[in-house]
mmCIF file of C-alpha atoms in Angstrom:
data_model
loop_
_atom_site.group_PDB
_atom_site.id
_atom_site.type_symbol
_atom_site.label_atom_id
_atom_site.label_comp_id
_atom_site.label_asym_id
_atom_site.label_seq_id
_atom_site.Cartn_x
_atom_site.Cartn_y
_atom_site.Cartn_z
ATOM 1 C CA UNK A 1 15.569 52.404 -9.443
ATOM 2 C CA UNK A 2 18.909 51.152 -8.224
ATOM 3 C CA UNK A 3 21.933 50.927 -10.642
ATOM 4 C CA UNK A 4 22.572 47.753 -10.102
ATOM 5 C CA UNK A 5 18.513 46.696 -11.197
ATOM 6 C CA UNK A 6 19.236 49.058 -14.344
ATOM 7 C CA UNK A 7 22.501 47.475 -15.210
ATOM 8 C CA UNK A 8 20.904 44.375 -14.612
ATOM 9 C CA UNK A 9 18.310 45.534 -17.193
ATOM 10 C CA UNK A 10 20.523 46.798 -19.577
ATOM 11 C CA UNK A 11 22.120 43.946 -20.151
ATOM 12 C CA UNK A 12 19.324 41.577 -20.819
ATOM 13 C CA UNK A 13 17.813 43.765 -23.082
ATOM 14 C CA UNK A 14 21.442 43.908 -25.068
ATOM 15 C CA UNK A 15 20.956 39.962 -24.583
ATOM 16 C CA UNK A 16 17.475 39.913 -26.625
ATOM 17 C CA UNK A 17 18.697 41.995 -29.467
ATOM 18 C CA UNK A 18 21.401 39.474 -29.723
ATOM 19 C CA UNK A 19 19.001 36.629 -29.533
ATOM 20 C CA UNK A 20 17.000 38.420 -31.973
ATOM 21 C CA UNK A 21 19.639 38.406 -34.590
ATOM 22 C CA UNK A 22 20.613 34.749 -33.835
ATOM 23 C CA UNK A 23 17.080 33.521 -34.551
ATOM 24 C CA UNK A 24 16.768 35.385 -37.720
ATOM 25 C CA UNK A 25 20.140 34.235 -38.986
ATOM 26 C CA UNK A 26 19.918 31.171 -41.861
ATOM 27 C CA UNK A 27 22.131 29.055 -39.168
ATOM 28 C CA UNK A 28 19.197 28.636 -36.577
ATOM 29 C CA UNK A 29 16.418 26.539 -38.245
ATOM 30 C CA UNK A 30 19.280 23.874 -38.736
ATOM 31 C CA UNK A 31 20.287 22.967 -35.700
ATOM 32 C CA UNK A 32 16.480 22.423 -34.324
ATOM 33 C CA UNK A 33 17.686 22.121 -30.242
ATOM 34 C CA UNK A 34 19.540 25.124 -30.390
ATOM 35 C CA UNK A 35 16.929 26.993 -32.019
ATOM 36 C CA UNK A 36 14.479 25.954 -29.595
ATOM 37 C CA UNK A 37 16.553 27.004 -26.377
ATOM 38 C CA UNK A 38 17.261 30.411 -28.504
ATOM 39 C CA UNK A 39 13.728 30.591 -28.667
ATOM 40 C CA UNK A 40 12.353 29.897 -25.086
ATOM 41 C CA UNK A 41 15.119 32.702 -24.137
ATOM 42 C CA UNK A 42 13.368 35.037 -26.524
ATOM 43 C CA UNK A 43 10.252 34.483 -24.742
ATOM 44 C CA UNK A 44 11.805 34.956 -21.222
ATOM 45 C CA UNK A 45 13.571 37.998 -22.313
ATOM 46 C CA UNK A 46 10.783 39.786 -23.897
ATOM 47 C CA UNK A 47 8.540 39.673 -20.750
ATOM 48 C CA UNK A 48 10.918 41.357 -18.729
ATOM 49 C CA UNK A 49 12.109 43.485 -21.642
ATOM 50 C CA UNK A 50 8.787 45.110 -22.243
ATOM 51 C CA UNK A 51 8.300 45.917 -19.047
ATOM 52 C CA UNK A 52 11.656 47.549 -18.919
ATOM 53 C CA UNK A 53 10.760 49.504 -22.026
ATOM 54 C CA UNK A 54 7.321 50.924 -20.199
ATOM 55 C CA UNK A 55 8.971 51.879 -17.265
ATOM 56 C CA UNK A 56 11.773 53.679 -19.447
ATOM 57 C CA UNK A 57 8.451 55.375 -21.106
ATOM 58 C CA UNK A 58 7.141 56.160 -17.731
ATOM 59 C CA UNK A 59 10.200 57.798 -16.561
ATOM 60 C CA UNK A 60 10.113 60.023 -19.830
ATOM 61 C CA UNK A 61 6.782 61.092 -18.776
ATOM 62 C CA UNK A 62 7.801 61.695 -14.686
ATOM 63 C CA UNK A 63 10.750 64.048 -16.420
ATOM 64 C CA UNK A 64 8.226 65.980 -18.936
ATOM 65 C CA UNK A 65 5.873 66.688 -15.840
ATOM 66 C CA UNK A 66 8.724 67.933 -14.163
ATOM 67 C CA UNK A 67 9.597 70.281 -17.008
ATOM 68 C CA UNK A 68 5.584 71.042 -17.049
ATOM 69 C CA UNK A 69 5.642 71.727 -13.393
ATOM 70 C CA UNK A 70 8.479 74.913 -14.086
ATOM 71 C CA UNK A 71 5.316 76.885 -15.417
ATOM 72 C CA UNK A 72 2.967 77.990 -12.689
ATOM 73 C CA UNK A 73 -0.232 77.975 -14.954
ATOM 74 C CA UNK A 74 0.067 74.064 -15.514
ATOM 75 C CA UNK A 75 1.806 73.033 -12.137
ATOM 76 C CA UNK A 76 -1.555 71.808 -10.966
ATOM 77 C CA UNK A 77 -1.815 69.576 -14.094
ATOM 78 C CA UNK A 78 1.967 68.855 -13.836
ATOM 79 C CA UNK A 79 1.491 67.723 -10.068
ATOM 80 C CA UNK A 80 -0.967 65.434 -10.592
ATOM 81 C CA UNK A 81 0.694 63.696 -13.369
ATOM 82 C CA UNK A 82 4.155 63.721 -11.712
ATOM 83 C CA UNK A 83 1.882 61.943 -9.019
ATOM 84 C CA UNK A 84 0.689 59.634 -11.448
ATOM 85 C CA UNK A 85 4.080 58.916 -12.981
ATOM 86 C CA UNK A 86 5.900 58.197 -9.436
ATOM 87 C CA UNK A 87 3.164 55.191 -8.416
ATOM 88 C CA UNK A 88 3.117 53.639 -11.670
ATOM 89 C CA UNK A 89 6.873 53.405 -11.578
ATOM 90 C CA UNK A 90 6.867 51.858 -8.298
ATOM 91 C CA UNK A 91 4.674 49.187 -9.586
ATOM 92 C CA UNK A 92 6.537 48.373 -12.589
ATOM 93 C CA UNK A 93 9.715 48.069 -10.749
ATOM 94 C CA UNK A 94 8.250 45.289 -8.242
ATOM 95 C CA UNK A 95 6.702 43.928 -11.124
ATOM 96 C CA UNK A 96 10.621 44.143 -12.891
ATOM 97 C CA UNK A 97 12.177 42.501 -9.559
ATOM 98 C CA UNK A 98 9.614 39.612 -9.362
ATOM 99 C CA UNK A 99 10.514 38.990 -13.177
ATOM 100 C CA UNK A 100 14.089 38.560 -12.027
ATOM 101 C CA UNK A 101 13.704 36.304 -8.954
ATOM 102 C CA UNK A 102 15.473 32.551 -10.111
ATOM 103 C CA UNK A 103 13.163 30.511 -12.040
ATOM 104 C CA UNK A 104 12.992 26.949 -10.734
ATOM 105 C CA UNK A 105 13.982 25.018 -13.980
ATOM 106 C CA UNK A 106 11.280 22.154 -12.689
ATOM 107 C CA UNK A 107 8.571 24.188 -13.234
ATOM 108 C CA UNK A 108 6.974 23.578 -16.466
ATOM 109 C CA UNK A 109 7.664 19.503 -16.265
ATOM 110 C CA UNK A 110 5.415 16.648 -15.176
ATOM 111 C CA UNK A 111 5.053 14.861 -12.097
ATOM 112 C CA UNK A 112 4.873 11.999 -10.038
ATOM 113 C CA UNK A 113 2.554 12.501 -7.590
ATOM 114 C CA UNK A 114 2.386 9.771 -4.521
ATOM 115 C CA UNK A 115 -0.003 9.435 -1.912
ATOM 116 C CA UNK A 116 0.744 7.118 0.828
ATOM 117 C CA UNK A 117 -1.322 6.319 4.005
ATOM 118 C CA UNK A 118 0.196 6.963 7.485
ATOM 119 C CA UNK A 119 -0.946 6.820 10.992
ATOM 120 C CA UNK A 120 -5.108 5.920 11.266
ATOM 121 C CA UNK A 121 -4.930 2.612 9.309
ATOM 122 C CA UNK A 122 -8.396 2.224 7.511
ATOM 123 C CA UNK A 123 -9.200 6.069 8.062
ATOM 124 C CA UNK A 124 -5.783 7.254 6.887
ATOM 125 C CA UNK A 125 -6.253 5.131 3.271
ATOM 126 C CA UNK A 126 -9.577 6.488 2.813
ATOM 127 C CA UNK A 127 -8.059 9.784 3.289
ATOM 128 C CA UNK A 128 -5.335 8.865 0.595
ATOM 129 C CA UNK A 129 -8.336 8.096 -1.929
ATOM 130 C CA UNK A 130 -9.459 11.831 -1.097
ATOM 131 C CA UNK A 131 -6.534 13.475 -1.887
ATOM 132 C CA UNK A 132 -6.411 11.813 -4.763
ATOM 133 C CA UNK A 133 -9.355 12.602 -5.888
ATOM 134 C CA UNK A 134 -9.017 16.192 -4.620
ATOM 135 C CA UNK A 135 -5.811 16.390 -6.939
ATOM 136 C CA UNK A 136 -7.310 14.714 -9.964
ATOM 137 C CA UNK A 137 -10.800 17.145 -10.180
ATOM 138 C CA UNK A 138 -7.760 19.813 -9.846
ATOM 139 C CA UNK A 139 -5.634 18.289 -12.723
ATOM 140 C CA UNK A 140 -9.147 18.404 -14.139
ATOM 141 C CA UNK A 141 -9.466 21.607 -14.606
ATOM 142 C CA UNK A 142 -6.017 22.726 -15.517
ATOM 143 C CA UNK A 143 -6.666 20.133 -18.585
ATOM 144 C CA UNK A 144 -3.976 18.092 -17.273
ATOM 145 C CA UNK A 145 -3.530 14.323 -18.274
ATOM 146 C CA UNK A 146 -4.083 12.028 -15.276
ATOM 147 C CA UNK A 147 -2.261 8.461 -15.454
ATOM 148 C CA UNK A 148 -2.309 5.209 -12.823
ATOM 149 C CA UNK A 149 0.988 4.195 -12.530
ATOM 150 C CA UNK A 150 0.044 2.417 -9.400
ATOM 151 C CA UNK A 151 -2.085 1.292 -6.512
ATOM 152 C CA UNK A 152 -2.188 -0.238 -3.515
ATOM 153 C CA UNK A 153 -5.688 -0.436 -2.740
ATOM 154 C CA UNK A 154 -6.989 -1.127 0.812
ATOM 155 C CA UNK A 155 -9.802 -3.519 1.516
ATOM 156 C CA UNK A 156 -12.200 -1.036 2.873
ATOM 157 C CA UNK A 157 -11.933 1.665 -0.272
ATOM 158 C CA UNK A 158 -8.949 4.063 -0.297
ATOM 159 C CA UNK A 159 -4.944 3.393 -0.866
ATOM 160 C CA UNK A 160 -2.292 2.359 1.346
ATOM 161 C CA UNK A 161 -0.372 3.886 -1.731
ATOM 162 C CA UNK A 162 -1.184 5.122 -4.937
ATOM 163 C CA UNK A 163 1.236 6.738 -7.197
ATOM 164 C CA UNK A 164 -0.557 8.808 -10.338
ATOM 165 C CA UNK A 165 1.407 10.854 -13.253
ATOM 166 C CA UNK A 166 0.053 14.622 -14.135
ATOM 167 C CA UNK A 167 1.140 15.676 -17.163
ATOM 168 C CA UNK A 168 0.279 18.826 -18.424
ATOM 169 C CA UNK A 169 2.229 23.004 -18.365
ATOM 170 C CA UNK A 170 3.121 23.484 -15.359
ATOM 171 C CA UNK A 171 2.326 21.029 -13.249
ATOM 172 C CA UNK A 172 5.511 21.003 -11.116
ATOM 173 C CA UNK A 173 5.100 24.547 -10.475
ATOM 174 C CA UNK A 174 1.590 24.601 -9.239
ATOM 175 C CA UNK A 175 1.716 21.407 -6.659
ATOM 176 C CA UNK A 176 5.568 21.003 -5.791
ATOM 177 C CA UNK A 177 4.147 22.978 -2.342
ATOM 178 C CA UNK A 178 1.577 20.210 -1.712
ATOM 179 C CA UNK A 179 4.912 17.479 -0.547
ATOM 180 C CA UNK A 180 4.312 16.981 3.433
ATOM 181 C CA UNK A 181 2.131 15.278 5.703
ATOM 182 C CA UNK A 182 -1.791 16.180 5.743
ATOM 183 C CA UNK A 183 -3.717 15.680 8.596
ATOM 184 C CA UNK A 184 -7.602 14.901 8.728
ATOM 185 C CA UNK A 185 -9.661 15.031 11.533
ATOM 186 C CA UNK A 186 -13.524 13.996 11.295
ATOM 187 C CA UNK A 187 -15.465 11.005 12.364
ATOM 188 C CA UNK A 188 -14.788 7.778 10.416
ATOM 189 C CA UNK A 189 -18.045 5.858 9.014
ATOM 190 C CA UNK A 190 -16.769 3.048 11.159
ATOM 191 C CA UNK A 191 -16.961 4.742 13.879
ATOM 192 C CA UNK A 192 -19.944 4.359 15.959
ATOM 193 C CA UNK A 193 -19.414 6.835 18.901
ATOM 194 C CA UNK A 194 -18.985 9.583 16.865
ATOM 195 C CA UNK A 195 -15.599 10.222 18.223
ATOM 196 C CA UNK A 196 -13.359 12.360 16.173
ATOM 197 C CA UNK A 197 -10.355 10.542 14.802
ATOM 198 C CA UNK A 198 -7.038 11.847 13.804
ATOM 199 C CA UNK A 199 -4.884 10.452 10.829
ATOM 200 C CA UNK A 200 -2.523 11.416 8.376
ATOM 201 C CA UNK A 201 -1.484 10.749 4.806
ATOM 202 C CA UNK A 202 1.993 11.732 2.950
ATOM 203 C CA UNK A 203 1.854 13.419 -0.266
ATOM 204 C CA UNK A 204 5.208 13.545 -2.407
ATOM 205 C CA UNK A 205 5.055 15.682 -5.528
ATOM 206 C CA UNK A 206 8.658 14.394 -8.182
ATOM 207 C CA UNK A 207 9.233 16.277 -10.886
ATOM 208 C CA UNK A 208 9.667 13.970 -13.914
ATOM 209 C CA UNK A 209 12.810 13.862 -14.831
ATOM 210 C CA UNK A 210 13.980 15.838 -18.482
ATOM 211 C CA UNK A 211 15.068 12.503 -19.781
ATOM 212 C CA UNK A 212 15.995 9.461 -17.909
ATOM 213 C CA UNK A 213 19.270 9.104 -18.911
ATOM 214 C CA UNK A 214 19.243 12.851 -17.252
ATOM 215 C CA UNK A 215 19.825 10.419 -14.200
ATOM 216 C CA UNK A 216 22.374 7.867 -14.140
ATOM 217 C CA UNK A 217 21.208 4.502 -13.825
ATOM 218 C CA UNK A 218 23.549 1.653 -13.514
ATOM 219 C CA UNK A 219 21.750 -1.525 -14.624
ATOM 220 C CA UNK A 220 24.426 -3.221 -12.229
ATOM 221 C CA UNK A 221 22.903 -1.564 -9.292
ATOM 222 C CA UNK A 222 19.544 -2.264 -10.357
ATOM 223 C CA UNK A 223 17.505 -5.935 -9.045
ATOM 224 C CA UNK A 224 14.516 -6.271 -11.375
ATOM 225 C CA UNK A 225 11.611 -8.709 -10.072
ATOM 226 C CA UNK A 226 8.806 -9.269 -11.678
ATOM 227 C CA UNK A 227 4.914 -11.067 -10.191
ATOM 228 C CA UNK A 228 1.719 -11.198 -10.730
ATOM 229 C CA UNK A 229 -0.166 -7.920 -10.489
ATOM 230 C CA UNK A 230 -2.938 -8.507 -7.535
ATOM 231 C CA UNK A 231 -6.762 -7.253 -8.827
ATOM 232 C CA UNK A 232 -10.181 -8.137 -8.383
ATOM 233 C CA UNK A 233 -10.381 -10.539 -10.522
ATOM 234 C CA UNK A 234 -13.078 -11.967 -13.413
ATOM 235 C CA UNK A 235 -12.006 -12.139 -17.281
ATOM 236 C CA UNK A 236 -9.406 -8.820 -17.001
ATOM 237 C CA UNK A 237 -7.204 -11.311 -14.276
ATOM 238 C CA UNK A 238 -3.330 -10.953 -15.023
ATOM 239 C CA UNK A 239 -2.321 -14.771 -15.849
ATOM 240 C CA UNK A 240 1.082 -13.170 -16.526
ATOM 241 C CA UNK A 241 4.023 -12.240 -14.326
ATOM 242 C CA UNK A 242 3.526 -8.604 -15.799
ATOM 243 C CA UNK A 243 3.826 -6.642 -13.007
ATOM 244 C CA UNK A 244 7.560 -5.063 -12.448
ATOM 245 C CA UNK A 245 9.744 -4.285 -9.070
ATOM 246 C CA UNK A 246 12.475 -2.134 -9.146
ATOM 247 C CA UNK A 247 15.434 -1.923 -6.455
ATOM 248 C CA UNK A 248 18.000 0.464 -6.867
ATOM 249 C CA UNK A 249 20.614 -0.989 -4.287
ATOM 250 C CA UNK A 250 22.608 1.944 -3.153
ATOM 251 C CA UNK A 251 19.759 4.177 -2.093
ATOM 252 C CA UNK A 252 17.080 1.067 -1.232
ATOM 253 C CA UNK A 253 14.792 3.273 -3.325
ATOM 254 C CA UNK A 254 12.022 0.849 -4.021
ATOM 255 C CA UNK A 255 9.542 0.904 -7.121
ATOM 256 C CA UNK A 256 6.488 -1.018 -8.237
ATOM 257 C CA UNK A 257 4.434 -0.549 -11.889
ATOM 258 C CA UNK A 258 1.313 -2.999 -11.933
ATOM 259 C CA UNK A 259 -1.175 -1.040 -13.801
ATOM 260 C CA UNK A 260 -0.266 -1.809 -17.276
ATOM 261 C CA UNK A 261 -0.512 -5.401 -18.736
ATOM 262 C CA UNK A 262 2.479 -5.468 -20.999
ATOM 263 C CA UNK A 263 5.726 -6.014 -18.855
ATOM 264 C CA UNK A 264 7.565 -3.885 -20.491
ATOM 265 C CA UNK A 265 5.156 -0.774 -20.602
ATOM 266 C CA UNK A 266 5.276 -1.438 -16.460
ATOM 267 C CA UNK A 267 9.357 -1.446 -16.770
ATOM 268 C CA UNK A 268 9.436 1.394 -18.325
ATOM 269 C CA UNK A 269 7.168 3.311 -16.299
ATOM 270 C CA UNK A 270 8.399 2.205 -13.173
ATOM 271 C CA UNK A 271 11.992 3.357 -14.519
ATOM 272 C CA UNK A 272 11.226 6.774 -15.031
ATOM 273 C CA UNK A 273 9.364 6.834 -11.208
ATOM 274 C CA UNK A 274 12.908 6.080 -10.125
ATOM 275 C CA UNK A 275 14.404 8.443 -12.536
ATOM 276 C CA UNK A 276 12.163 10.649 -11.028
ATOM 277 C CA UNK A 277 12.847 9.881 -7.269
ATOM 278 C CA UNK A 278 16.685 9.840 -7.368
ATOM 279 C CA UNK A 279 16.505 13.058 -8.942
ATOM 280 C CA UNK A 280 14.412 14.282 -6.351
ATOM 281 C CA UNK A 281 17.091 12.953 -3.920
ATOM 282 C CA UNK A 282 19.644 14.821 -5.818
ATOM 283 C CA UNK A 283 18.282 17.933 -5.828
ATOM 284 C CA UNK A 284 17.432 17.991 -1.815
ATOM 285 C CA UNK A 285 21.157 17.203 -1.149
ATOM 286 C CA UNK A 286 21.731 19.756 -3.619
ATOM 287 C CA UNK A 287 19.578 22.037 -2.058
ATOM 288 C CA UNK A 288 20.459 21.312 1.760
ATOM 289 C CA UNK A 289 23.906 22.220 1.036
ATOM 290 C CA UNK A 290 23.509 25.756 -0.317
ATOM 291 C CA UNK A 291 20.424 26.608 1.541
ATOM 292 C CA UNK A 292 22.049 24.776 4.933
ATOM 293 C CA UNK A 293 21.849 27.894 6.844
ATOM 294 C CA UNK A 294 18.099 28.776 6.318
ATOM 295 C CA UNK A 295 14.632 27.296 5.994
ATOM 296 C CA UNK A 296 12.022 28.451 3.625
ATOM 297 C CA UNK A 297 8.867 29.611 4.849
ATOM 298 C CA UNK A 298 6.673 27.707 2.828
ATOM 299 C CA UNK A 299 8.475 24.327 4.265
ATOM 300 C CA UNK A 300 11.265 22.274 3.176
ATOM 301 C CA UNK A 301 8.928 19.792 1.235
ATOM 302 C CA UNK A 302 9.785 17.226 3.851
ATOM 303 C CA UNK A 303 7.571 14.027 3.639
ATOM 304 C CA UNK A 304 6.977 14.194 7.836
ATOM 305 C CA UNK A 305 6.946 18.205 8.011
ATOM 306 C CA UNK A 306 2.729 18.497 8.570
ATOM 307 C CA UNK A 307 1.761 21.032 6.292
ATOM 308 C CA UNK A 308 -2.178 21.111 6.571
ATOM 309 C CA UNK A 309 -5.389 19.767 8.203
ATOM 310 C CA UNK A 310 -8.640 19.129 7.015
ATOM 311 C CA UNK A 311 -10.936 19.620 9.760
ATOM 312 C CA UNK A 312 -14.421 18.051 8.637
ATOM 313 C CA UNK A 313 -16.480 18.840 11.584
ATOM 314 C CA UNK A 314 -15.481 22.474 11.482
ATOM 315 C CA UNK A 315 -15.437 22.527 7.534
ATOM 316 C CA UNK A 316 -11.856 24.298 7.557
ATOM 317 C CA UNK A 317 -8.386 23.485 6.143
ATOM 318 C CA UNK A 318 -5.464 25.037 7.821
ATOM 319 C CA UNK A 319 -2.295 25.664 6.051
ATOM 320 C CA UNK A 320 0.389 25.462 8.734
ATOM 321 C CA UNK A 321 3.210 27.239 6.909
ATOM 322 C CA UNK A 322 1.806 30.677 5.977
ATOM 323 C CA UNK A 323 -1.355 30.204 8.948
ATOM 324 C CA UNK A 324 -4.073 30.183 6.321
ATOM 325 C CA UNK A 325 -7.329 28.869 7.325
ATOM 326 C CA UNK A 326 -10.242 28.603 4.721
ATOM 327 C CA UNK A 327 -13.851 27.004 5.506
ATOM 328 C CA UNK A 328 -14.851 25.156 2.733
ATOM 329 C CA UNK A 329 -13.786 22.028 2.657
ATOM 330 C CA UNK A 330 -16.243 20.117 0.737
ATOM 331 C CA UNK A 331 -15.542 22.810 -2.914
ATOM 332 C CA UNK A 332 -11.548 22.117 -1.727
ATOM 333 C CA UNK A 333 -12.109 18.221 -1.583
ATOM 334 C CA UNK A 334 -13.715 18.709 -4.925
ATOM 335 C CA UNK A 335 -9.992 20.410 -6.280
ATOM 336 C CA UNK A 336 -10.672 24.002 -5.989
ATOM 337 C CA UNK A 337 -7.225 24.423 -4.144
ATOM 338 C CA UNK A 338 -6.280 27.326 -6.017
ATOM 339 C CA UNK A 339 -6.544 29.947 -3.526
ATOM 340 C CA UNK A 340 -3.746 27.803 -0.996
ATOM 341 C CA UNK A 341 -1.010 27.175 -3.821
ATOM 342 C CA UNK A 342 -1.464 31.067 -5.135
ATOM 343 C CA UNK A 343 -0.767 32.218 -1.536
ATOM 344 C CA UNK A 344 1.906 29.968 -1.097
ATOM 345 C CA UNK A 345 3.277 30.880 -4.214
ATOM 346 C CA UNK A 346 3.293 34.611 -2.928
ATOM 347 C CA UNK A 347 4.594 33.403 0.333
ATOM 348 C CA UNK A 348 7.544 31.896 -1.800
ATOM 349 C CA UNK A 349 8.163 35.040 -4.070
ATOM 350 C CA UNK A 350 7.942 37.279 -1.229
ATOM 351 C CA UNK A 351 11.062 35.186 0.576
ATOM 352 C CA UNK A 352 12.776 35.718 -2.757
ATOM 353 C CA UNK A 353 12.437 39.215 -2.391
ATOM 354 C CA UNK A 354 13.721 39.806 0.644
ATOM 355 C CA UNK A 355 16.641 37.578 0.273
ATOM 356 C CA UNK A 356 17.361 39.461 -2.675
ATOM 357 C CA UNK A 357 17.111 42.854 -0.974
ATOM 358 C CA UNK A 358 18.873 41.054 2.140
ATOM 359 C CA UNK A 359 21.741 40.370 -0.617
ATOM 360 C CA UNK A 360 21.774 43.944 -2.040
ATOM 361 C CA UNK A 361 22.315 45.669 1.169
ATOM 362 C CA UNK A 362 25.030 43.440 2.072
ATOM 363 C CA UNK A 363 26.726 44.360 -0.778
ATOM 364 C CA UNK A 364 26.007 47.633 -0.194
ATOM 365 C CA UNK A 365 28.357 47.754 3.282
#
């Protein structure tokens, strides 16, 4: 292991016995925040801690082999634990790095998840109703809570937008991959030739914002309409202007809430979307400017950058950023997308890595 992993090391598990002692002190159940940030360290620190502590055990036994391996009637034995010893170290200390790479401190919030049609017209919003139901059976089965916040339905089924919120652990950190244009290719029902059409959809995965005063927002720079929400009609028809429109002026960011039927349940709602979507804008900038000179491999999360197709008639999906191709579109249409967001997830860590050995060596020379 190198010195400066083991220093590294060292020091965190010096930090845990000094969380340790905080938490247990009579001053940390009374100031409630503080004791829960003390204790979401704790947890951090003990993963990586522990698996310090078994590679510090493993070493002990690579060294006692060694000592073993000095007397020629157990050096067969010795070997073969030595051999043991050496490959289970190497696995605990890629297991150590990857518990080191950056956590991205989005991961564990809700999102915003919007879905907007794009080139096709009718095809592309039936598309958009697709993906959303492909992400909802997915929220589904994490347990997740799924929530309309709002919709833009088109007149032959589908959405020229729809905008849900996921709430549930994790969330951010299992779909903030899935922001990008997807592509579909199959023949449309309204399509009599049976030609194969091409059209796209935009997905846009926010993470919700920690609080939305987390996000400054100026009530000066706000213009607040509100109308009529549109819907089908019959005895649940909104007589009242309940539906809300938010403008924040100096971005043009744009926001509509319509699914509630109290005015202010739609206000706030549609709030915390732009909470959510300025803070997105933040952290791109953010992100552009120390990241400037290089682009990830798993894609910058742009809304044009194509990311995948869904190719019906050949029952695949490609993911363009790590070339992954899977036939079996129908069980991923039905949310069993686990399988692309794990190996873009590796994808991701495996950048990490190599930046951080990329990093190591230059400090090195």
């Amino acid at each position: 292991m190198k010195e400066s992993l083991r220093a590294k090391l060292e020091q965190l598990a010096a930090r845990l016995s000094e969380v340790d002692h905080l938490l247990s002190s009579e001053e940390a159940a009374r100031d409630l925040d503080a004791f829960r940030r003390l204790s979401r360290e704790h947890a951090e620190l003990s993963n990586v801690v522990s698996l310090y502590q078994r590679y510090g055990a493993v070493e002990a036994d690579q060294q006692a082999a060694r000592e073993l391996a000095q007397d020629p009637a157990n050096k067969a034995f010795a070997d073969e634990e030595l051999r043991a010893a050496s490959a289970q170290l190497l696995t605990l200390e890629a297991d150590l790095q990857r518990a080191l790479l950056p956590k991205d401190p989005n991961d564990e919030r809700n999102i915003f998840l919007e879905i907007r049609a794009g080139t096709g017209g009718d095809e592309s919003a039936l598309f958009a109703g697709d993906l959303l139901r492909m992400y909802t059976r997915f929220a589904e089965r994490q347990r997740w809570q799924v929530e309309l916040v709002s919709e833009s339905a088109s007149e032959l089924g589908g959405y020229r937008e729809v905008i849900v919120r996921l709430v549930g652990q994790g969330a951010y950190s299992r779909l903030k991959y899935e922001s990008g244009a997807h592509r579909v290719q199959r023949v449309p029902a309204t399509e009599a030739q049976g030609r194969i059409h091409t059209s796209a959809c935009t997905v846009a995965v926010l993470p919700e914002a920690a609080e939305i005063d987390a996000v400054v927002l100026n009530p000066a720079e706000l213009r607040i309409d509100t109308f009529r929400a549109s819907g089908a009609g019959g005895q649940h028809i909104n007589k009242t202007d309940s539906a809300v429109r938010i403008t924040h002026l100096p971005t043009g960011i744009v926001v509509e809430c319509q699914d509630g039927r109290s005015q202010h349940k739609n206000k706030a709602q549609a709030m915390a979307v732009l909470a959510a979507r300025i803070h997105d804008v933040q952290t791109r900038a953010q992100a552009a400017q120390t990241a400037a000179t290089r682009k990830s491999l798993v894609g910058t999360g742009d809304r044009s950058e194509r990311i995948r197709t869904y190719n019906f008639p050949q029952g695949r999906i490609t993911d363009h950023r790590i070339n992954l191709t899977l036939y079996k579109i129908d069980r991923f249409m039905d949310g069993e997308i686990e399988e692309v967001i794990d190996a873009l997830a590796a994808e991701q860590q495996a950048e990490q890595l190599a930046q951080l050995a990329q990093g190591e060596a230059g400090v090195m020379h």
